[in-house]
Short mmCIF file of C-alpha atoms in Angstrom, two decimals:
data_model
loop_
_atom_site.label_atom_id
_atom_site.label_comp_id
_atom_site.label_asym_id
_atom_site.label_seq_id
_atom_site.Cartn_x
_atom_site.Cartn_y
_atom_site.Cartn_z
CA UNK A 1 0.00 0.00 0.00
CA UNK A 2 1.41 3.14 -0.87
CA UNK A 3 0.18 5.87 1.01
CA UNK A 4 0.52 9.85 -0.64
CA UNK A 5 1.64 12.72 1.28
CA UNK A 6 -1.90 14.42 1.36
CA UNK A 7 -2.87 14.84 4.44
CA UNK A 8 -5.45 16.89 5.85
CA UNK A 9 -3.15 20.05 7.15
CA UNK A 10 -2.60 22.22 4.54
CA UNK A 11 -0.13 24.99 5.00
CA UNK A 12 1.69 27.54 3.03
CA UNK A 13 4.86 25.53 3.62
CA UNK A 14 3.63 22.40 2.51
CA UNK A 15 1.10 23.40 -0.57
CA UNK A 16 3.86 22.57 -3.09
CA UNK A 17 4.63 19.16 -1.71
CA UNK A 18 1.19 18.66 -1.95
CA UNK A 19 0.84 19.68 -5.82
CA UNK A 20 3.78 17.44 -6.78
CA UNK A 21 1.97 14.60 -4.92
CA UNK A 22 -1.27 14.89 -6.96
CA UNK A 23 0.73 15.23 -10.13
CA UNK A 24 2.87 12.18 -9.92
CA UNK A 25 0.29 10.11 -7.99
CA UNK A 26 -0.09 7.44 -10.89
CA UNK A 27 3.39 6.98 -11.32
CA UNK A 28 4.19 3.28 -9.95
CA UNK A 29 7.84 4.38 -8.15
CA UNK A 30 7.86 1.34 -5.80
CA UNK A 31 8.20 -1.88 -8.81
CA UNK A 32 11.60 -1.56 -8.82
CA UNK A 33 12.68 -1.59 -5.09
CA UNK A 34 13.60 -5.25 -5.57
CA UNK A 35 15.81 -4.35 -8.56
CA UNK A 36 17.58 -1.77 -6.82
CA UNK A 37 20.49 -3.90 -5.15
CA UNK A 38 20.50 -6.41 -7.96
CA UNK A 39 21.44 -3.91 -10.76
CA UNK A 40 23.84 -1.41 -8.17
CA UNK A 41 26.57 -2.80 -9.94
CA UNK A 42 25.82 -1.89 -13.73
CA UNK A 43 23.76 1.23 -12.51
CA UNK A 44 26.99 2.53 -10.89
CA UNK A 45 29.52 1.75 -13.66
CA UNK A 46 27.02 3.54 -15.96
CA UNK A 47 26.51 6.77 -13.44
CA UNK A 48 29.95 6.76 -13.18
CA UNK A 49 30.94 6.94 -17.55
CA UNK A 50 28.30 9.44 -17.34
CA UNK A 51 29.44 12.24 -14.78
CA UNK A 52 32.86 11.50 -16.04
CA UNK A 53 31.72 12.67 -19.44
CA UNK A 54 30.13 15.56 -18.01
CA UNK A 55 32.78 16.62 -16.25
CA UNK A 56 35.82 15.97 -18.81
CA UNK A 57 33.49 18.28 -21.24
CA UNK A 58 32.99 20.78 -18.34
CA UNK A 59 36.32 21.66 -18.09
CA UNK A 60 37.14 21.80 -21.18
CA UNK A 61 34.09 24.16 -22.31
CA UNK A 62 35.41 26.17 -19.43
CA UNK A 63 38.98 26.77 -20.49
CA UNK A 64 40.59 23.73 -18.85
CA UNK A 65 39.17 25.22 -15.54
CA UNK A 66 38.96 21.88 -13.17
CA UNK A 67 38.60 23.69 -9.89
CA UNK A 68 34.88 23.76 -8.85
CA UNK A 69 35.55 26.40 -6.56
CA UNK A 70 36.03 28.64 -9.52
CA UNK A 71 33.93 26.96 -12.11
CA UNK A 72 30.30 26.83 -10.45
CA UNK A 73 28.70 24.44 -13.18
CA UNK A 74 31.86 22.18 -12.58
CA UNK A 75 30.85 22.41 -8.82
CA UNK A 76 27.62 21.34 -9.34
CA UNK A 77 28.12 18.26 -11.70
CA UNK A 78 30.67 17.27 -8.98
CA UNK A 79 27.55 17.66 -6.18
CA UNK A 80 25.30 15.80 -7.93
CA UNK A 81 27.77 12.92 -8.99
CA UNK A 82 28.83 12.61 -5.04
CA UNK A 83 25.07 12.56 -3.66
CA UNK A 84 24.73 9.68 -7.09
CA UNK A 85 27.54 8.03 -4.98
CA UNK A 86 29.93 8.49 -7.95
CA UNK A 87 33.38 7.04 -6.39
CA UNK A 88 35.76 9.85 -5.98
CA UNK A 89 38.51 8.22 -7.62
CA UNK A 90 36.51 8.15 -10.75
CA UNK A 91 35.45 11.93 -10.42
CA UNK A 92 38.92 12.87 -9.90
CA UNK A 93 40.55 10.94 -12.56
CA UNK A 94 37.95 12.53 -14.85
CA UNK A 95 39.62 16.09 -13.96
CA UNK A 96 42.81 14.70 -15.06
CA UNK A 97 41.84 13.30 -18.45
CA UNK A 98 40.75 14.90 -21.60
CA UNK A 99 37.23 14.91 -23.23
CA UNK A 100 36.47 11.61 -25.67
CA UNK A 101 35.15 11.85 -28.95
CA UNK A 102 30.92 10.85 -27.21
CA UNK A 103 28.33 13.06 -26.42
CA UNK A 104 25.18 12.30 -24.60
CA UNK A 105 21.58 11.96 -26.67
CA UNK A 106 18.46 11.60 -25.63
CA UNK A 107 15.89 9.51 -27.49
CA UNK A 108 12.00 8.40 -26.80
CA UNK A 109 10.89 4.96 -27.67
CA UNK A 110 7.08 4.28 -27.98
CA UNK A 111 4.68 1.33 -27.26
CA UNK A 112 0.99 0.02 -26.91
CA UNK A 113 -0.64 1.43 -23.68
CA UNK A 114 0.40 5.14 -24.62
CA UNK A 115 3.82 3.69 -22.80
CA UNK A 116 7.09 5.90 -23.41
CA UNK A 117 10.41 4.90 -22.58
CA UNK A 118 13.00 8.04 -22.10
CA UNK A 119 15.96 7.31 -22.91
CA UNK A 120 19.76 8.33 -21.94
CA UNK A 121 22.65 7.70 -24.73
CA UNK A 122 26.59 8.20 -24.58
CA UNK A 123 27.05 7.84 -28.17
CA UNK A 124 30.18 9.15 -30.89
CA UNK A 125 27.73 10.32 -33.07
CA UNK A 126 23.58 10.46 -32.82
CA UNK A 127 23.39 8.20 -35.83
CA UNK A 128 25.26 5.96 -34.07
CA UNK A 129 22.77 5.76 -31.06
CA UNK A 130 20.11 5.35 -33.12
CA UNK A 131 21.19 2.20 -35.15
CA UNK A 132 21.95 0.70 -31.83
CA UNK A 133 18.48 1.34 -30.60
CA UNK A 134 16.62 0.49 -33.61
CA UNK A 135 18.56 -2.90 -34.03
CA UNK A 136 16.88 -3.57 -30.45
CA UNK A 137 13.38 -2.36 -31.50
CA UNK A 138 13.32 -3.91 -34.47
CA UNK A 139 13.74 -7.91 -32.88
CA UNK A 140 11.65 -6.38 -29.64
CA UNK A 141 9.02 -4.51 -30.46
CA UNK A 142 8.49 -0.59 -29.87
CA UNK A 143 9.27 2.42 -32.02
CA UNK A 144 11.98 5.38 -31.84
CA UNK A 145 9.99 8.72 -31.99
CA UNK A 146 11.70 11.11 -34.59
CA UNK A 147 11.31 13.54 -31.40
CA UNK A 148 10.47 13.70 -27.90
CA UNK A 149 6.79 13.86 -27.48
CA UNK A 150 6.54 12.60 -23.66
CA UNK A 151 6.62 15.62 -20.76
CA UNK A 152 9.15 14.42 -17.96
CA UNK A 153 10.53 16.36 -15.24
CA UNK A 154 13.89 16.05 -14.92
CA UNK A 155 14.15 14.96 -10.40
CA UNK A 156 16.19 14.03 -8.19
CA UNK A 157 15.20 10.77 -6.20
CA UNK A 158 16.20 9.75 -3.06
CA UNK A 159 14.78 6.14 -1.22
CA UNK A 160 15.87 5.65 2.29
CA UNK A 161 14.92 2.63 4.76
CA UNK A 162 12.27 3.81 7.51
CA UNK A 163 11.31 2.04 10.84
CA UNK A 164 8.44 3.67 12.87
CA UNK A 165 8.17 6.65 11.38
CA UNK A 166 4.84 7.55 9.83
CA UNK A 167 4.11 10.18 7.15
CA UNK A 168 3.45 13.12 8.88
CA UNK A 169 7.06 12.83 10.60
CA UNK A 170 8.40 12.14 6.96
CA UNK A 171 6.29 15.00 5.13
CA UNK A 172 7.34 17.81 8.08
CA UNK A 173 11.17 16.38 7.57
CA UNK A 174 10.83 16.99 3.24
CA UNK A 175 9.74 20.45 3.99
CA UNK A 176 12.35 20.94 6.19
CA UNK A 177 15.04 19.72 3.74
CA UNK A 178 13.54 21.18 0.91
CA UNK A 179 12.08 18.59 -1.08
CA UNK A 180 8.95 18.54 -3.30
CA UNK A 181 7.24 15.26 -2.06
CA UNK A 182 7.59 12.22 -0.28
CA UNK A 183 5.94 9.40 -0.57
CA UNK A 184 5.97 6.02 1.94
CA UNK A 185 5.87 2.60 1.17
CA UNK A 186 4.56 0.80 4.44
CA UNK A 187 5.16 -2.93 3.28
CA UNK A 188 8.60 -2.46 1.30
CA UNK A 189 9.32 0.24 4.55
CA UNK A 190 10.64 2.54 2.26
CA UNK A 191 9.96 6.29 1.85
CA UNK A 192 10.66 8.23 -1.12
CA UNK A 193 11.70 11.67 -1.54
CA UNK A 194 11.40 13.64 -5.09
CA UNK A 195 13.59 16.97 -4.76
CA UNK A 196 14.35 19.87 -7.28
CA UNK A 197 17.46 18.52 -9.17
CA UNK A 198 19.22 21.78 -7.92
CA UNK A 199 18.33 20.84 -4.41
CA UNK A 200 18.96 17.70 -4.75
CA UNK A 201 22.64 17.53 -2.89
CA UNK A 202 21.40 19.05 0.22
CA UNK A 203 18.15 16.84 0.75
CA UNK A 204 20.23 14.01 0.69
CA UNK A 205 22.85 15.44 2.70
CA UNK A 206 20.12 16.55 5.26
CA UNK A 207 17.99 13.34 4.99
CA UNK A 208 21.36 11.09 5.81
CA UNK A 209 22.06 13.61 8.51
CA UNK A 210 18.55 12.43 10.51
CA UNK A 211 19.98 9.28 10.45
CA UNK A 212 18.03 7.81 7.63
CA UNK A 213 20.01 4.77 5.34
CA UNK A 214 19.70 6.00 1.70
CA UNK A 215 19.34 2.80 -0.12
CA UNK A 216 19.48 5.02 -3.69
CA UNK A 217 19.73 8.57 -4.54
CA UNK A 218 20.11 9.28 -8.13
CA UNK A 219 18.52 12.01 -11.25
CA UNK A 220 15.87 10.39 -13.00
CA UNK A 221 13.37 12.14 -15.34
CA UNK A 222 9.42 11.77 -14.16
CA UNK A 223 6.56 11.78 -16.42
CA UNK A 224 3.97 14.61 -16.17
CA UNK A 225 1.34 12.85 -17.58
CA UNK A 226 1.36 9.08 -16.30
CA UNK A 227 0.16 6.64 -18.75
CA UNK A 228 -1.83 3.84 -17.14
CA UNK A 229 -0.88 0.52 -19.38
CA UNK A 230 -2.41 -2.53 -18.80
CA UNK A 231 -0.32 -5.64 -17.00
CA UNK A 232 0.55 -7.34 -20.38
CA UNK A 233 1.74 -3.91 -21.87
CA UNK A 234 3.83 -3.21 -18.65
CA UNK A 235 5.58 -6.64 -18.71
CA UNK A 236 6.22 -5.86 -22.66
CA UNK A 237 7.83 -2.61 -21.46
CA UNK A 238 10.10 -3.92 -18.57
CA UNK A 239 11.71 -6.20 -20.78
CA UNK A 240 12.23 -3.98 -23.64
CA UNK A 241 13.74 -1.45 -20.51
CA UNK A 242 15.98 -4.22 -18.98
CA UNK A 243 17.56 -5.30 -22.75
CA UNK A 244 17.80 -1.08 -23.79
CA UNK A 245 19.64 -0.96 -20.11
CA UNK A 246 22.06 -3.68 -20.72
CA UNK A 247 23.44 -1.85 -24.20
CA UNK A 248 26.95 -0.46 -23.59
CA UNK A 249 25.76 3.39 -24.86
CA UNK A 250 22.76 3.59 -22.85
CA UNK A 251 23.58 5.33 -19.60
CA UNK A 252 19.83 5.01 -18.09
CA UNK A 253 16.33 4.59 -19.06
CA UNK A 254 13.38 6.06 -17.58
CA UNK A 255 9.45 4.95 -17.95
CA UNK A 256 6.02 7.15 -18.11
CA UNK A 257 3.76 5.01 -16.10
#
């Protein structure tokens, strides 16, 4: 049972935790919980090729600058890649090296049940990407829009192991961090939190400082508009997501329903 963070005390301070609540309600953000530890492994290696990307062509677009006390958007990537749990070694050997020849794409693949699939590529060249996908799609089913049609709000998401603690403890603690929503998971005991991506270093960083075990924190796009697939159309869908995730160029792939 997943239970929302509407309650019935509405406040100035909470009224836009509330509004994200209502607008992500149908999104299903518990199916995965069991997958989390299981695929740490690939999801890190992948996080980590990523923000080393970003950072390599930070620098570089920033005159060789690699000191993020000088270079704010440097700073920043370096944040978010350390509340990811991004090694340090890896961040700081991508300071040292030079840009490759990849740059990140972003593609939408559609399927029956209005379903969308958004996503991430660290590809030489877009053509590239896009053979790779289609090869996929065309032995799995599913079709690569010619552009992105699906609304998602790029968020950052944090899921921490609770105890006692019920939802009005949890929903008082998000608006003290900062955070847009929280949602909790009684049976997984789980509670999600859904933060600004900007804000997304310091709700962790708060959150872990209550004492809370963050079992994943990462930047994943949400839909605006969940679709609402049937079961069939969903289990088409995960599998099509679990064989696009296992491809060498695709750093992440995020769902609409």
């Amino acid at each position: 049972m997943i239970l929302s963070a509407l309650g019935t005390r509405v406040c100035n301070l909470c009224e836009n935790v509330l509004i994200r609540q209502v607008r992500h309600a149908g999104h299903n953000k518990w199916s995965n919980i069991k997958h989390i530890k299981a695929a740490k492994d690939l999801q890190n290696s992948k996080l980590a090729s990523q923000f080393s990307h970003r950072i390599r062509v930070c620098v570089k677009d920033h005159g060789g600058d690699a000191n993020p006390e000088t270079n704010a958007k440097l700073k920043k990537i370096m944040a978010e890649a350390a509340s990811a749990n991004v090694p340090k070694s890896s961040l700081q050997a991508a300071l040292k090296n030079k840009p490759d020849d990849r740059s990140e794409f972003q593609f939408e693949v559609g399927l029956p049940g209005g379903i969308s699939l958004f996503v991430e590529t660290l590809c030489s060249t877009r053509n590239g990407a896009i053979n790779v996908l289609n090869g996929v799609l065309k032995k799995k089913g599913g079709s690569l829009e010619t552009r992105l049609k699906t609304k998602f709000d790029k968020k950052g998401i944090i899921i921490v192991e609770v105890q006692d603690q019920n939802l009005e403890y949890l929903e008082e603690m998000a608006i003290e961090a900062g955070a847009e929503e929280v949602d909790l998971n009684t049976e997984e005991k789980m509670a999600e939190f859904t933060t600004d991506v900007n804000d997304f270093p310091n709700v962790k960083e708060f959150i872990e400082g209550k004492g809370f075990s963050c079992v994943d924190a990462t930047i994943s796009y949400l839909p605006e508009l969940p679709a609402d697939p049937s079961n069939v159309e969903r289990k088409v869908a995960e599998n099509l997501k679990e064989i696009l995730e296992g491809l060498d160029i695709v750093m992440a792939v995020h769902r609409n329903y």
